[in-house]
Amino acid sequence: MTSGTITDGPALRDPHTPDSRLGHGADYLHAEHTLRSWFFTTDHKRIALLYLASITAFFVIGAVTAGLVRLALVVPDGQVFTNDTYNKLFTIHGVVMVWFFLIPSIPATFGNFLIPLMIGARDLAFPKLNLASWYVFMTGALFTLASVVLGGVDTGWTFYTPLSTAFSNTWVVPALIGVTIVGFSSILTGLNFVVTIHTMRAPGMTWFRLPIFVWTHYATSLIFLLATPVITVALILLIAERAFHIGVFDPAYGGDPVLFQHLFWFYSHPAVYIMVLPGMGVISEIVPAFAQKKLFGYKFVAYAAIGLASVTFFVWGHHMFVNGQSDFASVAFSVLSFAVAVPSAVKVYNWTATIHKGSLKLDTPMLYAMGYIGLFVLGGLTGLYLATLAINQHVHATYFVVAHFHYIMVGGTVLAFLGGLHFWWPKITGRMYNEAWGRISAFLIFIGFNVTFFPQFILGYLGMPRRYHVYPPEFQFLNILSSAGSTILAVGYIFPMVYLVYSIWFGKRAPANPWDARGLEWTVASPPPAHNFLTEPQAPKIPYDYPIQARETGRQHS
């Protein structure tokens, strides 16, 4: 037996052979069949699937509204939709995508499903609280969807004052209530993850034997716990301001609209890393598995996760370089924003070093991972442009900003989400997907994404402001190119929805470990048993114990 091999029962069988001991009725999908068993489940894996179905529905809503926005921007005269309709479309797109897909997507689905499996636990620390967080999430979602059904909201996803308090005549309050409620769901999830990781690790699972996926979710949970209450208070004050004119943000009643921006971005910039850090965790699992090589600089990657979570609390002011803050404050926030690049670069460097001289397999998850690294690097580098005071003055509130945050938040999070979905799909469903269609989809999404958003860097640099749908005719070619790219992107998104759903019924049965990956989750059957492990698992002595070892261990896996 090699060093780091799991010693419990499931690991002793051939990892490529489905476990015959676990027929239907033994795994978590078939343990019970009623709707009640799903909607009142406390199994973290089933709750993860409830989240997966929910956020997929919100992703479709967000994607459709994005397509309508790009349709409106094909012509420069704004004749496709009225001003009000266009404002409501990009607002709903932003609200749904940010609050109901990007932030909860990876933590609520993969985090819920994988953290207990990865640390050798039977469930999360508070299973009932975990189910309650999903119901809280859905309650918030219903309020926000109600605002759409009643007529929509036109403030943008940031709800900036005084537009949201004094001037908008749309359904701002239901949307705000929905987003506020969803914040409580994030807090409950973060609390559950932190307690679980601290108290429920398997024997031998020390902090520096944890998968990086767990480290990044630990860092994300700290942001959930420390930053989310700030936006919750800010949004409650905003609701009170709009309803009762209490004079917190509205200058007409003695308030300060810039105060809302400080409170909003104190949460919302760390929230960028709520979206990015879990994606980094996914990539840190995929890259070693498909390079069959130990993750380079494991401890540095773990430290970088905590470093990112820490530094990101001190950079919110770079969103307000043109809002009248002092020069000293702007210089300080500029320097701190550059500092965020350091732990981000550490991760990219370590992924690249892991790939170098690895035994590379370009299956679908790895294609998404490599696409993620490329998009994240481009998004990160353009973030340095925005952190530079002089350049920020030129491109502030233009499409350059739109392109930058889509490369980071969408290119990063969505590609990591899809990479993780394909990586762990056999484990989640017990079925393999069609690899050829997976690769085609990954290429289409990468090409479509770049054709959609790279022209927006040029549009922004040339001066096209964001949130406008009437623009000078000289910008039309780049807007048509961007809209054409969004069509390719949409096709790329539709493919996985079709072939993954198809695989649930007609896909080949998945073995326990189809990728020769390491980690406790790959030692159990696919799909896992209802209580995860048949015997008490033992943590590996070396994380990422792959055949090609780093120089510091010098050992080869047989």
Coordinates of C-alpha atoms in Angstrom, one line a residue:
M1 CA 0.0 0.0 0.0
T2 CA 1.4 3.4 -1.0
S3 CA 1.9 6.3 1.3
G4 CA -1.3 8.3 1.5
T5 CA -3.6 5.6 0.3
I6 CA -6.9 5.5 2.2
T7 CA -7.2 2.5 4.4
D8 CA -11.0 2.1 4.7
G9 CA -13.0 -0.5 2.8
P10 CA -14.1 1.3 -0.4
A11 CA -10.5 2.2 -1.3
L12 CA -9.5 -1.5 -1.5
R13 CA -11.5 -2.2 -4.6
D14 CA -10.6 -1.3 -8.2
P15 CA -11.5 2.4 -8.5
H16 CA -12.6 1.9 -12.1
T17 CA -15.2 -0.7 -11.2
P18 CA -18.7 0.4 -9.9
D19 CA -19.3 -0.9 -6.4
S20 CA -21.6 -3.9 -6.7
R21 CA -22.3 -3.7 -2.9
L22 CA -24.3 -0.5 -3.4
G23 CA -27.3 -1.1 -5.4
H24 CA -30.3 1.1 -5.7
G25 CA -31.7 2.0 -2.3
A26 CA -28.2 2.2 -0.7
D27 CA -27.0 5.4 -2.2
Y28 CA -28.3 8.8 -1.3
L29 CA -30.2 9.3 -4.5
H30 CA -32.3 6.1 -4.0
A31 CA -32.4 5.9 -0.2
E32 CA -35.9 7.4 -0.3
H33 CA -38.2 8.3 -3.2
T34 CA -40.9 10.6 -2.0
L35 CA -41.0 14.4 -2.6
R36 CA -41.2 14.8 1.2
S37 CA -37.9 12.9 1.5
W38 CA -36.3 15.6 -0.8
F39 CA -38.0 18.7 0.6
F40 CA -37.4 17.7 4.2
T41 CA -34.1 16.0 3.8
T42 CA -31.2 16.9 6.1
D43 CA -28.6 15.0 3.9
H44 CA -26.1 17.6 2.7
K45 CA -25.9 15.9 -0.7
R46 CA -29.6 16.2 -1.4
I47 CA -29.6 19.8 -0.1
A48 CA -26.8 20.5 -2.6
L49 CA -29.0 19.2 -5.4
L50 CA -31.9 21.4 -4.3
Y51 CA -29.5 24.3 -4.6
L52 CA -28.3 23.1 -7.9
A53 CA -31.8 23.0 -9.4
S54 CA -32.6 26.4 -7.9
I55 CA -29.5 28.3 -9.1
T56 CA -29.7 26.7 -12.5
A57 CA -33.2 28.2 -12.9
F58 CA -31.8 31.6 -11.8
F59 CA -28.9 31.2 -14.2
V60 CA -31.4 30.7 -17.1
I61 CA -33.3 33.8 -16.1
G62 CA -30.1 35.8 -15.8
A63 CA -28.8 34.5 -19.2
V64 CA -32.1 35.2 -21.0
T65 CA -32.2 38.8 -19.7
A66 CA -28.5 39.2 -20.7
G67 CA -29.4 38.0 -24.2
L68 CA -32.2 40.6 -24.4
V69 CA -29.7 43.3 -23.3
R70 CA -27.3 42.3 -26.1
L71 CA -30.2 42.2 -28.6
A72 CA -31.1 45.8 -27.6
L73 CA -27.5 46.9 -28.1
V74 CA -27.3 45.6 -31.7
V75 CA -28.7 48.9 -33.0
P76 CA -27.4 52.3 -31.8
D77 CA -30.7 54.2 -31.7
G78 CA -32.3 52.3 -28.8
Q79 CA -35.4 51.3 -30.8
V80 CA -35.5 47.6 -29.7
F81 CA -36.8 48.4 -26.2
T82 CA -38.0 51.5 -24.4
N83 CA -35.7 53.2 -21.9
D84 CA -37.7 51.8 -19.0
T85 CA -37.7 48.2 -20.3
Y86 CA -33.9 48.3 -21.0
N87 CA -33.3 49.6 -17.5
K88 CA -35.4 46.8 -16.0
L89 CA -33.7 44.2 -18.1
F90 CA -30.1 45.0 -17.1
T91 CA -31.2 45.4 -13.5
I92 CA -32.9 42.0 -13.3
H93 CA -29.9 40.5 -15.1
G94 CA -27.5 41.9 -12.5
V95 CA -29.7 41.2 -9.4
V96 CA -30.4 37.6 -10.4
M97 CA -26.9 36.7 -11.6
V98 CA -25.0 38.3 -8.7
W99 CA -27.2 37.6 -5.7
F100 CA -28.9 34.3 -6.8
F101 CA -26.3 32.6 -9.0
L102 CA -22.7 33.8 -8.7
I103 CA -22.5 34.2 -4.9
P104 CA -24.3 31.0 -3.9
S105 CA -23.4 28.8 -6.9
I106 CA -20.3 26.9 -5.9
P107 CA -20.5 27.1 -2.1
A108 CA -24.2 26.1 -1.9
T109 CA -23.9 23.2 -4.4
F110 CA -20.3 21.8 -4.4
G111 CA -19.5 23.1 -0.9
N112 CA -22.6 21.4 0.5
F113 CA -22.0 18.2 -1.4
L114 CA -18.3 17.9 -1.0
I115 CA -17.0 19.4 2.3
P116 CA -18.2 16.5 4.5
L117 CA -17.0 14.0 2.0
M118 CA -13.6 15.7 1.7
I119 CA -13.0 15.9 5.4
G120 CA -14.4 12.5 6.2
A121 CA -17.6 13.6 7.9
R122 CA -21.1 12.0 7.7
D123 CA -22.8 15.4 7.3
L124 CA -22.4 19.1 8.0
A125 CA -22.4 20.2 11.7
F126 CA -26.0 21.5 11.6
P127 CA -28.0 19.5 9.1
K128 CA -31.3 21.1 9.9
L129 CA -29.8 24.6 9.7
N130 CA -28.4 23.6 6.3
L131 CA -32.0 22.8 5.1
A132 CA -33.3 26.0 6.6
S133 CA -30.7 28.0 4.7
W134 CA -32.1 26.6 1.4
Y135 CA -35.7 27.6 2.5
V136 CA -34.4 31.1 3.4
F137 CA -32.7 31.3 0.0
M138 CA -35.9 30.4 -1.8
T139 CA -38.0 32.8 0.3
G140 CA -35.6 35.7 -0.7
A141 CA -35.8 34.5 -4.3
L142 CA -39.6 34.6 -4.3
F143 CA -39.6 38.3 -3.1
T144 CA -37.2 39.2 -5.9
L145 CA -39.1 37.3 -8.5
A146 CA -42.3 39.0 -7.3
S147 CA -40.7 42.4 -8.1
V148 CA -40.2 41.2 -11.6
V149 CA -43.8 39.9 -12.0
L150 CA -45.2 43.1 -10.5
G151 CA -43.4 45.3 -13.1
G152 CA -39.7 45.1 -12.5
V153 CA -37.0 47.3 -10.9
D154 CA -34.8 49.8 -12.7
T155 CA -32.0 50.8 -10.2
G156 CA -29.3 48.5 -11.3
W157 CA -28.0 45.6 -9.1
T158 CA -26.2 48.1 -6.8
F159 CA -29.4 49.9 -5.7
Y160 CA -27.4 53.2 -5.6
T161 CA -29.0 56.1 -3.8
P162 CA -30.7 58.5 -4.3
L163 CA -32.1 56.7 -7.4
S164 CA -33.3 53.8 -5.3
T165 CA -34.7 56.0 -2.5
A166 CA -36.1 59.1 -4.1
F167 CA -36.5 58.8 -7.9
S168 CA -37.3 55.2 -8.9
N169 CA -41.0 54.4 -9.3
T170 CA -40.5 50.7 -9.7
W171 CA -40.7 47.7 -7.3
V172 CA -37.5 48.4 -5.4
V173 CA -38.7 47.3 -1.9
P174 CA -39.6 43.7 -2.8
A175 CA -36.3 43.3 -4.6
L176 CA -34.4 44.7 -1.6
I177 CA -36.3 42.5 0.8
G178 CA -35.4 39.5 -1.4
V179 CA -31.7 40.3 -1.5
T180 CA -31.7 41.0 2.3
I181 CA -33.2 37.6 3.1
V182 CA -30.7 35.8 0.8
G183 CA -27.9 37.3 2.9
F184 CA -29.2 35.4 5.9
S185 CA -28.9 32.2 3.9
S186 CA -25.3 33.0 3.2
I187 CA -24.5 33.6 6.8
L188 CA -26.1 30.3 7.9
T189 CA -24.2 28.4 5.2
G190 CA -20.9 30.1 6.2
L191 CA -21.5 29.3 9.9
N192 CA -22.2 25.7 9.1
F193 CA -19.0 25.3 7.0
V194 CA -16.7 26.9 9.6
V195 CA -18.0 24.8 12.5
T196 CA -17.9 21.6 10.3
I197 CA -14.3 22.2 9.2
H198 CA -13.2 22.9 12.7
T199 CA -14.9 20.0 14.5
M200 CA -15.7 17.2 12.1
R201 CA -12.5 16.3 10.3
A202 CA -11.6 12.6 10.1
P203 CA -8.7 11.2 12.1
G204 CA -5.5 12.4 10.7
M205 CA -7.1 15.2 8.7
T206 CA -4.9 18.0 9.9
W207 CA -5.3 21.6 8.6
F208 CA -2.5 21.0 6.1
R209 CA -3.9 17.8 4.8
L210 CA -7.2 19.5 3.8
P211 CA -7.9 19.8 0.1
I212 CA -7.5 23.4 -1.2
F213 CA -11.3 23.3 -2.0
V214 CA -11.9 23.1 1.7
W215 CA -9.4 25.9 2.5
T216 CA -11.1 28.2 -0.1
H217 CA -14.5 27.5 1.3
Y218 CA -13.2 28.2 4.8
A219 CA -11.9 31.6 3.7
T220 CA -15.2 32.3 1.8
S221 CA -17.2 31.4 4.9
L222 CA -15.2 34.0 7.0
I223 CA -16.2 36.6 4.4
F224 CA -19.9 35.4 4.7
L225 CA -19.8 35.8 8.4
L226 CA -17.9 39.1 8.6
A227 CA -19.1 41.1 5.6
T228 CA -22.7 39.9 4.9
P229 CA -24.1 41.6 8.1
V230 CA -22.8 44.9 6.8
I231 CA -24.8 44.7 3.5
T232 CA -27.8 43.4 5.4
V233 CA -27.8 46.5 7.7
A234 CA -27.3 48.7 4.7
L235 CA -30.2 47.2 2.7
I236 CA -32.5 47.4 5.8
L237 CA -31.6 51.1 6.1
L238 CA -32.3 51.5 2.4
I239 CA -35.7 50.0 2.8
A240 CA -36.5 52.2 5.8
E241 CA -35.2 55.2 3.9
R242 CA -37.4 54.5 0.9
A243 CA -40.5 53.7 3.0
F244 CA -40.2 56.3 5.8
H245 CA -37.6 58.9 4.6
I246 CA -35.6 58.6 7.8
G247 CA -32.7 60.6 6.4
V248 CA -29.8 58.2 6.2
F249 CA -29.0 58.3 2.5
D250 CA -31.3 60.9 1.0
P251 CA -29.8 64.5 1.0
A252 CA -33.3 65.9 1.0
Y253 CA -33.7 64.6 4.6
G254 CA -30.1 65.2 5.7
G255 CA -28.7 61.9 4.5
D256 CA -25.5 61.1 2.5
P257 CA -25.8 58.9 -0.6
V258 CA -22.1 58.2 -0.6
L259 CA -22.5 56.5 2.8
F260 CA -24.5 53.8 1.1
Q261 CA -21.7 53.3 -1.4
H262 CA -19.2 52.8 1.4
L263 CA -21.4 50.3 3.1
F264 CA -22.4 48.5 -0.1
W265 CA -18.8 48.1 -1.4
F266 CA -17.4 47.1 2.1
Y267 CA -19.4 44.0 1.5
S268 CA -19.6 43.8 -2.3
H269 CA -15.8 43.9 -3.0
P270 CA -15.2 41.0 -0.6
A271 CA -18.2 39.4 -2.3
V272 CA -16.2 39.3 -5.5
Y273 CA -14.0 36.8 -3.6
I274 CA -17.0 35.0 -2.3
M275 CA -17.5 34.3 -6.0
V276 CA -13.8 33.8 -7.0
L277 CA -12.3 31.9 -4.0
P278 CA -14.6 28.8 -4.3
G279 CA -13.8 28.8 -8.0
M280 CA -10.1 28.8 -7.2
G281 CA -10.8 25.8 -4.9
V282 CA -12.4 23.9 -7.8
I283 CA -9.5 24.6 -10.1
S284 CA -7.1 23.6 -7.4
E285 CA -8.7 20.1 -7.4
I286 CA -9.1 19.7 -11.2
V287 CA -5.5 20.8 -12.2
P288 CA -3.6 18.2 -10.1
A289 CA -6.1 15.4 -11.1
F290 CA -5.7 16.0 -14.8
A291 CA -1.9 16.7 -14.6
Q292 CA -1.6 13.6 -12.3
K293 CA 0.8 15.7 -10.3
K294 CA 0.9 17.0 -6.8
L295 CA -0.3 20.6 -6.4
F296 CA 2.7 22.8 -6.5
G297 CA 3.2 24.9 -3.4
Y298 CA 0.3 23.5 -1.5
K299 CA 0.8 25.6 1.6
F300 CA 1.3 28.8 -0.4
V301 CA -2.0 28.2 -2.1
A302 CA -3.7 27.6 1.2
Y303 CA -2.2 30.8 2.7
A304 CA -3.1 32.7 -0.5
A305 CA -6.8 31.8 0.1
I306 CA -6.7 33.3 3.6
G307 CA -4.6 36.2 2.3
L308 CA -7.2 37.1 -0.4
A309 CA -10.0 36.9 2.1
S310 CA -8.1 39.3 4.4
V311 CA -6.9 41.9 1.9
T312 CA -10.2 42.1 0.1
F313 CA -11.8 43.8 3.2
F314 CA -9.5 46.9 2.6
V315 CA -10.0 47.8 -1.0
W316 CA -13.6 48.9 -1.3
G317 CA -12.6 52.5 -1.8
H318 CA -11.3 51.8 -5.3
H319 CA -15.0 51.8 -6.4
M320 CA -15.2 55.5 -5.4
F321 CA -12.1 57.2 -6.9
V322 CA -14.3 59.7 -8.6
N323 CA -16.9 60.2 -5.8
G324 CA -15.1 62.9 -3.9
Q325 CA -13.0 61.0 -1.4
S326 CA -9.7 62.5 -0.4
D327 CA -6.6 62.0 -2.5
F328 CA -4.8 60.3 0.4
A329 CA -7.7 57.8 0.7
S330 CA -7.6 57.2 -3.1
V331 CA -3.8 56.5 -3.1
A332 CA -4.2 54.2 -0.1
F333 CA -7.0 52.2 -1.7
S334 CA -5.0 52.1 -5.0
V335 CA -2.0 50.6 -3.3
L336 CA -4.1 48.1 -1.4
S337 CA -5.9 47.1 -4.6
F338 CA -2.5 46.3 -6.2
A339 CA -1.8 44.1 -3.1
V340 CA -4.7 41.9 -4.0
A341 CA -2.8 40.8 -7.1
V342 CA -0.1 39.1 -5.0
P343 CA -2.1 36.2 -3.6
S344 CA -4.0 35.9 -6.8
A345 CA -0.8 35.6 -8.8
V346 CA 0.5 33.0 -6.3
K347 CA -2.5 30.8 -7.2
V348 CA -2.0 31.2 -11.0
Y349 CA 1.7 30.6 -10.7
N350 CA 1.1 27.4 -8.7
W351 CA -1.5 26.1 -11.1
T352 CA 0.8 26.7 -14.0
A353 CA 3.7 25.1 -12.2
T354 CA 1.5 22.1 -11.5
I355 CA 0.7 21.7 -15.2
H356 CA 4.3 22.0 -16.1
K357 CA 5.8 18.6 -16.9
G358 CA 2.6 16.9 -15.7
S359 CA 0.9 14.0 -17.4
L360 CA -1.7 16.2 -18.9
K361 CA -5.2 14.9 -19.8
L362 CA -7.3 17.4 -21.7
D363 CA -10.8 16.1 -20.7
T364 CA -13.7 18.5 -20.2
P365 CA -13.0 19.6 -16.6
M366 CA -9.4 20.4 -17.5
L367 CA -10.5 22.4 -20.6
Y368 CA -12.7 24.5 -18.3
A369 CA -9.8 24.8 -15.8
M370 CA -7.4 26.1 -18.5
G371 CA -10.0 28.4 -19.8
Y372 CA -10.6 29.7 -16.3
I373 CA -6.9 30.4 -15.8
G374 CA -6.7 32.4 -19.0
L375 CA -9.9 34.5 -18.3
F376 CA -8.9 35.1 -14.7
V377 CA -5.4 36.3 -15.7
L378 CA -6.9 38.8 -18.2
G379 CA -9.5 39.9 -15.8
G380 CA -6.9 40.3 -13.0
L381 CA -4.5 42.3 -15.2
T382 CA -7.3 44.7 -16.3
G383 CA -8.1 45.1 -12.6
L384 CA -4.7 46.6 -12.2
Y385 CA -5.7 49.2 -14.8
L386 CA -8.7 50.1 -12.7
A387 CA -6.7 50.3 -9.5
T388 CA -4.4 52.9 -11.2
L389 CA -5.8 56.3 -10.4
A390 CA -5.2 58.0 -13.7
I391 CA -6.6 55.2 -15.9
N392 CA -9.6 54.8 -13.6
Q393 CA -10.5 58.4 -14.2
H394 CA -10.7 57.6 -18.0
V395 CA -12.5 54.3 -17.9
H396 CA -14.7 54.8 -14.8
A397 CA -18.3 53.7 -15.4
T398 CA -17.6 52.6 -19.0
Y399 CA -17.8 49.2 -20.7
F400 CA -14.2 48.6 -19.7
V401 CA -15.5 48.0 -16.2
V402 CA -18.2 45.8 -17.5
A403 CA -15.7 43.7 -19.4
H404 CA -13.4 43.5 -16.4
F405 CA -15.9 42.2 -13.9
H406 CA -17.4 39.8 -16.4
Y407 CA -13.9 38.3 -16.9
I408 CA -13.4 37.9 -13.2
M409 CA -16.9 37.1 -11.9
V410 CA -18.5 35.4 -14.8
G411 CA -15.6 34.0 -16.7
G412 CA -14.0 32.9 -13.5
T413 CA -17.0 31.6 -11.5
V414 CA -19.0 30.1 -14.4
L415 CA -16.1 28.3 -16.0
A416 CA -15.1 27.0 -12.5
F417 CA -18.7 26.0 -11.8
L418 CA -18.9 24.1 -15.1
G419 CA -15.5 22.6 -14.7
G420 CA -16.5 21.4 -11.2
L421 CA -19.9 20.2 -12.4
H422 CA -18.2 17.9 -15.0
F423 CA -15.5 16.8 -12.6
W424 CA -17.8 15.7 -9.8
W425 CA -20.8 14.8 -12.1
P426 CA -20.0 11.1 -12.0
K427 CA -19.7 11.3 -8.2
I428 CA -23.0 13.2 -7.8
T429 CA -25.1 11.2 -10.2
G430 CA -23.3 7.9 -10.6
R431 CA -23.4 8.5 -14.4
M432 CA -20.8 9.6 -17.0
Y433 CA -21.6 12.3 -19.5
N434 CA -20.7 12.4 -23.2
E435 CA -17.0 13.5 -23.3
A436 CA -17.1 14.7 -26.9
W437 CA -20.0 17.0 -26.3
G438 CA -18.4 18.2 -23.1
R439 CA -15.2 19.3 -25.0
I440 CA -17.3 21.0 -27.8
S441 CA -19.2 22.9 -25.2
A442 CA -16.1 24.0 -23.3
F443 CA -14.6 25.3 -26.6
L444 CA -17.8 27.1 -27.5
I445 CA -18.1 28.8 -24.1
F446 CA -14.5 29.9 -24.2
I447 CA -14.7 31.4 -27.7
G448 CA -18.2 32.8 -27.1
F449 CA -17.1 34.5 -23.9
N450 CA -14.1 36.2 -25.4
V451 CA -16.0 37.3 -28.5
T452 CA -18.7 38.8 -26.2
F453 CA -16.6 40.6 -23.6
F454 CA -13.2 41.4 -25.1
P455 CA -14.7 44.0 -27.5
Q456 CA -16.2 45.7 -24.4
F457 CA -12.7 46.5 -23.2
I458 CA -12.2 48.5 -26.5
L459 CA -15.7 50.1 -26.2
G460 CA -15.0 51.2 -22.7
Y461 CA -11.5 52.6 -23.6
L462 CA -13.1 54.5 -26.5
G463 CA -15.6 56.0 -24.0
M464 CA -18.9 54.1 -24.3
P465 CA -20.6 54.4 -20.9
R466 CA -22.2 51.4 -19.2
R467 CA -26.0 51.2 -18.7
Y468 CA -26.8 53.1 -21.9
H469 CA -28.6 51.6 -24.9
V470 CA -28.4 54.6 -27.1
Y471 CA -24.9 55.2 -28.4
P472 CA -22.9 56.8 -31.2
P473 CA -23.0 54.8 -34.5
E474 CA -19.2 54.4 -34.5
F475 CA -19.6 51.9 -31.6
Q476 CA -22.1 49.7 -33.5
F477 CA -19.6 47.2 -35.0
L478 CA -18.1 46.3 -31.7
N479 CA -21.5 46.0 -30.1
I480 CA -22.7 43.7 -33.0
L481 CA -19.5 41.6 -32.5
S482 CA -20.2 41.4 -28.7
S483 CA -23.8 40.4 -29.3
A484 CA -22.7 37.7 -31.9
G485 CA -20.4 36.3 -29.2
S486 CA -23.2 36.1 -26.7
T487 CA -25.1 33.9 -29.2
I488 CA -22.2 31.5 -29.4
L489 CA -22.0 31.7 -25.6
A490 CA -25.7 30.8 -25.3
V491 CA -25.3 27.8 -27.5
G492 CA -22.3 26.7 -25.4
Y493 CA -24.4 27.0 -22.2
I494 CA -27.4 25.0 -23.7
F495 CA -25.3 22.0 -24.6
P496 CA -24.4 20.9 -21.0
M497 CA -28.0 21.4 -19.9
V498 CA -29.0 18.8 -22.6
Y499 CA -26.2 16.2 -22.4
L500 CA -25.9 16.3 -18.6
V501 CA -29.6 15.8 -18.1
Y502 CA -29.6 13.0 -20.8
S503 CA -26.7 11.3 -18.9
I504 CA -28.8 11.0 -15.7
W505 CA -31.0 8.3 -17.4
F506 CA -28.8 7.1 -20.3
G507 CA -25.2 7.7 -19.3
K508 CA -22.7 5.0 -18.6
R509 CA -22.5 3.9 -14.9
A510 CA -19.7 5.8 -13.3
P511 CA -17.0 4.1 -11.3
A512 CA -16.0 5.4 -7.9
N513 CA -12.9 7.2 -9.3
P514 CA -13.1 7.8 -13.1
W515 CA -10.3 10.4 -13.1
D516 CA -7.7 8.7 -10.9
A517 CA -8.1 11.6 -8.6
R518 CA -7.1 11.8 -4.9
G519 CA -9.2 12.8 -2.0
L520 CA -11.6 11.1 0.4
E521 CA -14.6 11.8 -1.9
W522 CA -13.2 9.5 -4.5
T523 CA -12.9 6.6 -2.1
V524 CA -16.7 6.1 -1.8
A525 CA -19.1 4.8 -4.4
S526 CA -20.6 6.9 -7.2
P527 CA -23.2 8.1 -6.1
P528 CA -22.1 8.1 -2.4
P529 CA -24.0 6.1 0.3
A530 CA -26.6 8.0 2.3
H531 CA -24.2 8.5 5.2
N532 CA -21.0 8.9 3.1
F533 CA -18.7 6.3 4.5
L534 CA -19.2 2.6 5.3
T535 CA -16.3 2.7 7.7
E536 CA -14.4 5.5 9.4
P537 CA -12.1 7.1 6.8
Q538 CA -8.5 7.9 7.5
A539 CA -7.0 11.0 6.0
P540 CA -4.1 10.7 3.5
K541 CA -0.7 11.5 4.9
I542 CA 0.1 13.7 1.8
P543 CA -2.5 15.9 0.1
Y544 CA -2.6 15.4 -3.6
D545 CA -0.6 12.2 -3.6
Y546 CA -0.3 11.9 -7.4
P547 CA 2.2 9.7 -9.3
I548 CA 4.3 12.6 -10.4
Q549 CA 5.6 14.0 -7.1
A550 CA 7.1 17.3 -6.2
R551 CA 10.8 17.3 -5.5
E552 CA 10.3 17.7 -1.7
T553 CA 8.7 14.2 -1.4
G554 CA 10.6 12.3 -4.1
R555 CA 8.1 9.4 -3.8
Q556 CA 6.3 7.7 -6.7
H557 CA 2.8 6.3 -6.5
S558 CA 2.7 2.7 -7.6

